[in-house]
CSV table of C-alpha atoms and ligand atoms in Angstrom, one decimal:
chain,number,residue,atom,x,y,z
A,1160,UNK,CA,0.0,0.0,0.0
A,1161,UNK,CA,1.5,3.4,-0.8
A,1162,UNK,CA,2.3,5.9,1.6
A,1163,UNK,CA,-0.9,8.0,0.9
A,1164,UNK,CA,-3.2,5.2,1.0
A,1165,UNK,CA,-2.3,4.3,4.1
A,1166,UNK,CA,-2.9,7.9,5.5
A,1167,UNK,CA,-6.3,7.6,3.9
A,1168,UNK,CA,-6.9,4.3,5.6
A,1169,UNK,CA,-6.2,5.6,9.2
A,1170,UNK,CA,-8.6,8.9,8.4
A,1171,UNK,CA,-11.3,7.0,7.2
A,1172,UNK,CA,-10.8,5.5,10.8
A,1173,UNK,CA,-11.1,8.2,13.3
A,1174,UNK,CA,-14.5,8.6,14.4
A,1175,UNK,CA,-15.4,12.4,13.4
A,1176,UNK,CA,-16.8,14.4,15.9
A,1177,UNK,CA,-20.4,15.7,15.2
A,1178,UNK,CA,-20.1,19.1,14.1
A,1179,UNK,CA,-16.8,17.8,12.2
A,1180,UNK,CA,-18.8,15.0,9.8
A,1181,UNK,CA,-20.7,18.1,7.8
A,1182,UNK,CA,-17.1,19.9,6.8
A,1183,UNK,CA,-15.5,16.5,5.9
A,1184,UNK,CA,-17.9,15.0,3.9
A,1185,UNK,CA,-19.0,18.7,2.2
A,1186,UNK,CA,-15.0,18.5,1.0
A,1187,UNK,CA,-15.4,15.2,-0.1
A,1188,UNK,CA,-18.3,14.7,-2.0
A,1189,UNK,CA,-17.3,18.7,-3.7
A,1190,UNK,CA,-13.9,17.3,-5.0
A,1191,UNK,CA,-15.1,13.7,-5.8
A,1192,UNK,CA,-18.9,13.8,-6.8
A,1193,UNK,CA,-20.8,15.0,-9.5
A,1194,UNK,CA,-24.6,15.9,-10.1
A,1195,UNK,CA,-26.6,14.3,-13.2
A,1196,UNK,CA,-29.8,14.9,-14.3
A,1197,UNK,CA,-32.3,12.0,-14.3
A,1198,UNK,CA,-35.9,11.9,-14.7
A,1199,UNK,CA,-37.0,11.2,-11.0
A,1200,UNK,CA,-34.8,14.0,-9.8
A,1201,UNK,CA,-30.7,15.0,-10.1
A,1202,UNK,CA,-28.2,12.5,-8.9
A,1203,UNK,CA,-24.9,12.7,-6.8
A,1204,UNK,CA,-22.5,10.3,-7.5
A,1205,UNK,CA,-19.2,10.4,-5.8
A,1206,UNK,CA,-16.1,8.6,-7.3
A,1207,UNK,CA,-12.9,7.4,-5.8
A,1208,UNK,CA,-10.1,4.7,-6.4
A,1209,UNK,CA,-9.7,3.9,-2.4
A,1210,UNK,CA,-11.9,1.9,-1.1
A,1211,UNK,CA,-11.6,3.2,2.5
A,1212,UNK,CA,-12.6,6.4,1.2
A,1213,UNK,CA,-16.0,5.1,-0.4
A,1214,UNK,CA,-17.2,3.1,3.0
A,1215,UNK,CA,-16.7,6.6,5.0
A,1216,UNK,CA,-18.0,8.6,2.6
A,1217,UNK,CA,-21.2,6.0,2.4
A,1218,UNK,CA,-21.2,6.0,6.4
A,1219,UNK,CA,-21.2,9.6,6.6
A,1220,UNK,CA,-23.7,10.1,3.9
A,1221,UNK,CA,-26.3,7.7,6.5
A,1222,UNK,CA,-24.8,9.6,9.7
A,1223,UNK,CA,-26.2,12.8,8.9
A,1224,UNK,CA,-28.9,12.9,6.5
A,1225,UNK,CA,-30.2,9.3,6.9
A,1226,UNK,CA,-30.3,8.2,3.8
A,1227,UNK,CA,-29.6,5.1,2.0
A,1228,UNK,CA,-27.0,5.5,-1.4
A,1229,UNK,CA,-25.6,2.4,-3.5
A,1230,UNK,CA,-22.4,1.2,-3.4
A,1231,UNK,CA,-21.4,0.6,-7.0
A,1232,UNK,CA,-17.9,-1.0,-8.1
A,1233,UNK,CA,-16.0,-0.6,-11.9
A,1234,UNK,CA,-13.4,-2.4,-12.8
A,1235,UNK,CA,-10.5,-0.9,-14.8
A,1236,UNK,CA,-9.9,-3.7,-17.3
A,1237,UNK,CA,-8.3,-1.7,-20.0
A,1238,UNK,CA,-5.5,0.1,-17.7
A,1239,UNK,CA,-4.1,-2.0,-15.4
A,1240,UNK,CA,-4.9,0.5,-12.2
A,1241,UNK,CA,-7.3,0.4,-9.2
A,1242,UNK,CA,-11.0,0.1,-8.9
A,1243,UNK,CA,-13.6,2.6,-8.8
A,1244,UNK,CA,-15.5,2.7,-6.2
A,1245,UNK,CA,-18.8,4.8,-6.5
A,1246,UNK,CA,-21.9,6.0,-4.1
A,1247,UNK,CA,-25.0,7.4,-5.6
A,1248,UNK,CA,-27.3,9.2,-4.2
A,1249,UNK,CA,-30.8,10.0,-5.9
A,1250,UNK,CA,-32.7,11.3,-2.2
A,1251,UNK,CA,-33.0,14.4,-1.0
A,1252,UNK,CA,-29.9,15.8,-3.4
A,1253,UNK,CA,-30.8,19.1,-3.8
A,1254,UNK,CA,-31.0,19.4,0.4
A,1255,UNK,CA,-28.2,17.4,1.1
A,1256,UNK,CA,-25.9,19.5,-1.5
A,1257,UNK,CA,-27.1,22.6,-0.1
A,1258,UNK,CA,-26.5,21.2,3.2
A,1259,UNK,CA,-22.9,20.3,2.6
A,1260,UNK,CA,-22.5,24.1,1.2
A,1261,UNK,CA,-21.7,23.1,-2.5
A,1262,UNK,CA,-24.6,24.6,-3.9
A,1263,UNK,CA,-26.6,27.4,-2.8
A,1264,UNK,CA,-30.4,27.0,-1.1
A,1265,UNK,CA,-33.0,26.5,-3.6
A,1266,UNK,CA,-31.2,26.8,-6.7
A,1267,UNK,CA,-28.3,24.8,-8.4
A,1268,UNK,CA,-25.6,28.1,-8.4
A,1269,UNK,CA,-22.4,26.6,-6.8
A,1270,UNK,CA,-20.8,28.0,-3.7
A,1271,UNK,CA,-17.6,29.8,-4.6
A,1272,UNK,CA,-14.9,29.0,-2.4
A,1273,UNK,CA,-15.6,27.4,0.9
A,1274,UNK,CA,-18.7,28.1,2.8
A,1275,UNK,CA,-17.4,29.8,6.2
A,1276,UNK,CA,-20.7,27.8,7.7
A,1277,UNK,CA,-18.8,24.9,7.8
A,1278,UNK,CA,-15.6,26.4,9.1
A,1279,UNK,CA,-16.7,28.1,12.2
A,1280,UNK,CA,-14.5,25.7,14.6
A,1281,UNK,CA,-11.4,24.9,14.2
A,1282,UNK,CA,-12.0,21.5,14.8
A,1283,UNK,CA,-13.9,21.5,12.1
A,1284,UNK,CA,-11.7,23.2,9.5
A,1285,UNK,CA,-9.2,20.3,10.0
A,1286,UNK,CA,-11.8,18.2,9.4
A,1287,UNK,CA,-12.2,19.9,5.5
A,1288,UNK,CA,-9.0,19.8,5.1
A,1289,UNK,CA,-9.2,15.9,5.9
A,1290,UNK,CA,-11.8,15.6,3.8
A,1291,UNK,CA,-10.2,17.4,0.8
A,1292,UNK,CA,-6.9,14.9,1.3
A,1293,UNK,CA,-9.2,12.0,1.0
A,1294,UNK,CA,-10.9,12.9,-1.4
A,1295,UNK,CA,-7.8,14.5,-4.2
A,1296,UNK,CA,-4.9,14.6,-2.1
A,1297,UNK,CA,-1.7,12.5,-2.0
A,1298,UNK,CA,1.9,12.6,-0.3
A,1299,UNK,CA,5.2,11.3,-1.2
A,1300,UNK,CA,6.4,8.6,0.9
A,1301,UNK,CA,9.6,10.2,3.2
A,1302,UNK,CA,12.2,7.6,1.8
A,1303,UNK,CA,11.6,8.6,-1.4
A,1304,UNK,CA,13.7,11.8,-2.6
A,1305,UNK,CA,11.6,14.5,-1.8
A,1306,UNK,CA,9.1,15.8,0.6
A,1307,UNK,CA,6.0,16.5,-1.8
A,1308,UNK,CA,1.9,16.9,-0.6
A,1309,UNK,CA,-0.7,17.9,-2.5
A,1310,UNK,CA,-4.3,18.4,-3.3
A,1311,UNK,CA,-5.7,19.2,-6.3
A,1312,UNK,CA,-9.2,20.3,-7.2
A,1313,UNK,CA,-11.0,21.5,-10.2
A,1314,UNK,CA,-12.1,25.0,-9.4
A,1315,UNK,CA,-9.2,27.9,-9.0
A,1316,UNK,CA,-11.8,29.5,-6.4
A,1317,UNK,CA,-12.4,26.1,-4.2
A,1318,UNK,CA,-8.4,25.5,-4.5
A,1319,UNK,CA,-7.7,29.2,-2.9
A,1320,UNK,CA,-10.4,28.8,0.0
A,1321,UNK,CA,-8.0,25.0,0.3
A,1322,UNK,CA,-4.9,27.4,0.2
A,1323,UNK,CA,-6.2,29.9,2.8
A,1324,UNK,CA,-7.1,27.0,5.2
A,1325,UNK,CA,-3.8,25.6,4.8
A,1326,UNK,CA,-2.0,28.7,5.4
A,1327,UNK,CA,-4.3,29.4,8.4
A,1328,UNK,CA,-2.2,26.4,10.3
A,1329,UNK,CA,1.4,28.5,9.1
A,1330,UNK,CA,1.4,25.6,6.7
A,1331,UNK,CA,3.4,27.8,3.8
A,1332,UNK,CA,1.5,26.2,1.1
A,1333,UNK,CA,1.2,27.2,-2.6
A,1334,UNK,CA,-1.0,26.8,-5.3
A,1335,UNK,CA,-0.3,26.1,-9.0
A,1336,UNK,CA,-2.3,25.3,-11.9
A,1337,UNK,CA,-2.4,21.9,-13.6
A,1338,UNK,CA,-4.0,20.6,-16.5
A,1339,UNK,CA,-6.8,19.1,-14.6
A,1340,UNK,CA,-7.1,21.9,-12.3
A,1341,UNK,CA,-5.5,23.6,-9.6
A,1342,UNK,CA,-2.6,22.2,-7.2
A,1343,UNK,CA,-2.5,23.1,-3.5
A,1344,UNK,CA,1.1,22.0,-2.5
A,1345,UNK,CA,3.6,21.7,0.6
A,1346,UNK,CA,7.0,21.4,0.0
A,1347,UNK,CA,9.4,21.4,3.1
A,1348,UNK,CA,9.2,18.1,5.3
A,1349,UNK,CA,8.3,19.6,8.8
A,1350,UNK,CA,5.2,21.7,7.1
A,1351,UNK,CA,4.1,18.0,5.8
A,1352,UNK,CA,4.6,16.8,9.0
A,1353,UNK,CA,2.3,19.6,10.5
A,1354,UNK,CA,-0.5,19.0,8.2
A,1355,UNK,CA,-0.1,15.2,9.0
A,1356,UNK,CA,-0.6,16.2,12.7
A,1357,UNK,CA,-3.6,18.6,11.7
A,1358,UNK,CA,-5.6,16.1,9.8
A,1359,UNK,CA,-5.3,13.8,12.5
A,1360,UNK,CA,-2.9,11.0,10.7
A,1361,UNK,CA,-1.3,10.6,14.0
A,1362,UNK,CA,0.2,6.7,13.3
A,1363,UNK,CA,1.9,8.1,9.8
A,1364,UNK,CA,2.9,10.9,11.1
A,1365,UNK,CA,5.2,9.2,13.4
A,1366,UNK,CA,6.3,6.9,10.8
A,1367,UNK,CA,6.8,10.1,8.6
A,1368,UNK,CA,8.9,11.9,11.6
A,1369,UNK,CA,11.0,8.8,12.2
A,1370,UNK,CA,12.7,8.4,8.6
A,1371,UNK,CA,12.8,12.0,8.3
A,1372,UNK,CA,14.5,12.5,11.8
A,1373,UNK,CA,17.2,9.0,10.0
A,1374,UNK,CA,17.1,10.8,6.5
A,1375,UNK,CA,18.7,13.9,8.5
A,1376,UNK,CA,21.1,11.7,10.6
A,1377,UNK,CA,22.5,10.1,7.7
A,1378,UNK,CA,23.2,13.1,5.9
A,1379,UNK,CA,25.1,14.5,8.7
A,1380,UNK,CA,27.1,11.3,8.9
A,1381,UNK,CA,27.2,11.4,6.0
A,1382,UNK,CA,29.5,14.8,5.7
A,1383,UNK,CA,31.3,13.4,8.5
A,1384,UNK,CA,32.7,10.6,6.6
A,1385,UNK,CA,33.0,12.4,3.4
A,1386,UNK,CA,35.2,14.9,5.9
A,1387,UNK,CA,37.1,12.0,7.3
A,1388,UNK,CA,37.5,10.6,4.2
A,1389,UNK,CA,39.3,13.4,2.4
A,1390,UNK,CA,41.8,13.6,5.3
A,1391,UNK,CA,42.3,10.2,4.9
A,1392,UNK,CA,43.1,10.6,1.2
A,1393,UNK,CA,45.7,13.4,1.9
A,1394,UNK,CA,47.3,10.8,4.8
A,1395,UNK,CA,47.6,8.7,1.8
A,1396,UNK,CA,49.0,11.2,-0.7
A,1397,UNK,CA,51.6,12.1,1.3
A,1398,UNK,CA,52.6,8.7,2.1
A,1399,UNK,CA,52.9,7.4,-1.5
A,1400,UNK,CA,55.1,10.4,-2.3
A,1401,UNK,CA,57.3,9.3,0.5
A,1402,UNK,CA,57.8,6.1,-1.2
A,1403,UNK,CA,57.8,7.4,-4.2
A,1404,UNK,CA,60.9,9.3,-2.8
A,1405,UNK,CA,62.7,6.6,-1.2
A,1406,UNK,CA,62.6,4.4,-4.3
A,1407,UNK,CA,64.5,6.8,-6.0
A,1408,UNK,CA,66.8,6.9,-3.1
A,1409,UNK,CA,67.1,3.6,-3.1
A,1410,UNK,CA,67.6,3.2,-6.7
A,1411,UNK,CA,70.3,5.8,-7.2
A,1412,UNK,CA,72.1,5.4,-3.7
A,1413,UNK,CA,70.8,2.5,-2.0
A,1414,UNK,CA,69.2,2.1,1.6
A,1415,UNK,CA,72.4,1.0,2.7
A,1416,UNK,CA,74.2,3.8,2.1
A,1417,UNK,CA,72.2,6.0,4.4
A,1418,UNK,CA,72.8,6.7,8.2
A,1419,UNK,CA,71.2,4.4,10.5
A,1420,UNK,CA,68.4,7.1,11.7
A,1421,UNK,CA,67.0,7.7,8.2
A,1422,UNK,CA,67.6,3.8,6.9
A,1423,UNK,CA,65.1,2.6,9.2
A,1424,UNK,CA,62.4,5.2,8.4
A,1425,UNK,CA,62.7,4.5,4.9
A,1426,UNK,CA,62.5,0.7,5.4
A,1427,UNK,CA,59.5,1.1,7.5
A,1428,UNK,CA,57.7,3.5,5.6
A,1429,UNK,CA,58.0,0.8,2.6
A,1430,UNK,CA,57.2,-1.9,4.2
A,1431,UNK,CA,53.6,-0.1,5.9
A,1432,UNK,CA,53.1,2.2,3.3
A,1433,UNK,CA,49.2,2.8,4.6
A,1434,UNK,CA,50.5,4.5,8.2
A,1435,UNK,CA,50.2,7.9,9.3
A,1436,UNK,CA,53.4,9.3,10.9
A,1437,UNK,CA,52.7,8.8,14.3
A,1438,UNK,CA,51.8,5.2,13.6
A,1439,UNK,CA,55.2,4.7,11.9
A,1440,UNK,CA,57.4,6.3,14.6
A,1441,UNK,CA,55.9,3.4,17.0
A,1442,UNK,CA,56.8,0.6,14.3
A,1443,UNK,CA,60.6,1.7,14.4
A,1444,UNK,CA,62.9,-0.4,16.2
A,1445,UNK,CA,62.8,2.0,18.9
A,1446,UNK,CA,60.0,4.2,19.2
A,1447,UNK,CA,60.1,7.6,17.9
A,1448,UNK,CA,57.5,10.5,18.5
A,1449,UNK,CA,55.9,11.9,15.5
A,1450,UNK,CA,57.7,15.2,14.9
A,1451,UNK,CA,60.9,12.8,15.3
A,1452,UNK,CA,59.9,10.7,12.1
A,1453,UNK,CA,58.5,13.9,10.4
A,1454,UNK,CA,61.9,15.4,10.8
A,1455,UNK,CA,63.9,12.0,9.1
A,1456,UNK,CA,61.0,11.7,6.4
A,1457,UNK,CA,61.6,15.5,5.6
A,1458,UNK,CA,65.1,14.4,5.0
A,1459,UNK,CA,64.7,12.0,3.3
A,1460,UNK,CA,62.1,14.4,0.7
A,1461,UNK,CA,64.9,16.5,0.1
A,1462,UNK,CA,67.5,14.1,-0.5
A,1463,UNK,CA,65.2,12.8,-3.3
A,1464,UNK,CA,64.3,16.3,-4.4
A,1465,UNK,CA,68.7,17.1,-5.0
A,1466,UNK,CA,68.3,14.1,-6.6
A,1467,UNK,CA,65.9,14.9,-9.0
A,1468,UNK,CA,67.4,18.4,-9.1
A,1469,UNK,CA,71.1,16.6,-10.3
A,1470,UNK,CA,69.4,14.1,-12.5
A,1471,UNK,CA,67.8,16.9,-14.4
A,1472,UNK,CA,70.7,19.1,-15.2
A,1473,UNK,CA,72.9,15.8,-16.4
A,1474,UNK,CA,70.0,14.5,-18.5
A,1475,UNK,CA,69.7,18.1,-19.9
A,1476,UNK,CA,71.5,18.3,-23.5
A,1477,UNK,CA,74.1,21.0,-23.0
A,1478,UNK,CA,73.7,25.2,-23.9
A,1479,UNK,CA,77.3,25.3,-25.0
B,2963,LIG,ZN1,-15.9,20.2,14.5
């Protein structure tokens, strides 16, 4: 199950407090349902691909206006995606959808925006926003790569009313428009968090909080070991030009040939070429400090420096 049907599974399961069922299911049957004309009378019918969604919106539909809609299923043969789950209603529409604050009393002119009616507690105007994530709304998972939420609905007017409630909670939401409509979105992971918290997805949210709290962690470790790692690579560097340095001292004057002190330092240093200098003063023959074996290593640099230096003035074809 994805990460936003999951969230959608736990909503469906809160039990809604009274004044709270009329905003959720208003946002619900706004952003999923449509009206058609039939003979006996207009009927509702409200669409969705999660099945959680349909029971609650079916239960809420009997909660408050007692009435009895079908539960209809269609199968998506020719794409291989989800069901469709539908209700329809064909009682007491033209009340109910006045009721919900969708259309206005007595006629079939829709309500622009939100109807503040149904957003007088704040209890209530999580329970839209709830309502409008079940019904359009989706989240990306917190392992994936980025922190995305968003709902979309048809009308630019319903989708600012969604903003302004958003941004009511500090939620710093935007809004852009889509081909299908218009996108209410929340980018930064704690605000997606918040919203979480606000529609009452309390067992997600922790889930959401935990791998976002690791995701964090690991980054920082992350630049730790990249940190560690580059000093590592310079420990590393260095060494290889030391040996670099005492093959050629060895090839053009031989190990033997040097005093005792700087023999044993260059025998060492070949022989654990993966040491820092400290490391290598305690693998002498007697134990050294490390300013003691950075001394006889910097001798041992120059030496192979001259030695370049001569090398390049006899291999140089003579001026004269
Ligand atoms: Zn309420």
């Amino acid at each position: 199950m994805s990460f936003s049907a999951t969230i959608k599974k736990e909503l469906t399961q809160l039990e809604a407090k009274p004044c709270c069922r009329r905003a959720e299911l208003s946002a619900l049957v706004r952003m999923n349902g449509s009206v058609q004309p039939k003979p006996g009378g207009p009927v509702v019918e409200i669409t969705t691909e999660n099945p959680s969604t349909a029971r609650h919106v079916f239960t809420l539909l009997k909660q408050l206006f007692q009435v009895q809609p079908e539960i209809l299923v269609r199968r998506k043969i020719r794409l291989k995606k989800n069901n469709v789950y539908m209700i329809r209603l064909s009682e007491k529409t033209a009340w109910i959808l006045s009721m919900l604050g969708i259309f206005r009393k007595g006629s079939w002119e829709r309500v622009e925006g939100i109807l503040p009616d149904l957003l007088k507690k704040p209890c209530c105007k999580r329970a839209y926003l709830r309502g409008a994530f079940l019904a359009a709304g989706s989240v990306n998972s917190p392992d994936s790569g980025s922190y995305h939420m968003e709902i979309l609905s048809t009308y630019h007017d319903h989708s600012q009313g969604l903003l302004d409630l958003m941004n009511h909670f500090h939620l710093h939401a935007r809004m852009i428009e889509r081909k299908k409509g218009y996108v209410v979105y929340i980018k930064e992971g704690d605000k997606i968090g918040e919203f979480l918290n606000i529609i009452g997805a309390h067992p997600s949210l922790l889930r959401f909080e935990n791998i976002r709290i690791m995701k964090d962690m690991r980054n920082s470790v992350n630049r730790l070991v990249n940190c560690e790692t580059a000093n590592l690579n310079k420990t590393i560097q260095a060494a290889m030009r030391q040996i670099e340095n005492i093959r050629l001292i060895e090839s053009e004057i031989g190990l033997e040939n040097l005093p005792p002190r700087l023999r044993e330092v260059a025998e060492t240093r070949l022989r654990h070429p993966d040491v820092n200098l400290a490391e290598l003063g305690q693998l002498l023959p007697e134990k050294v400090s490390k300013s003691a074996v950075n001394h006889r290593i910097r001798k041992l640099n120059e030496m192979a420096e001259k030695l370049r230096e001569n090398g390049k003035t006899s291999d140089e074809p003579s001026s004269t």
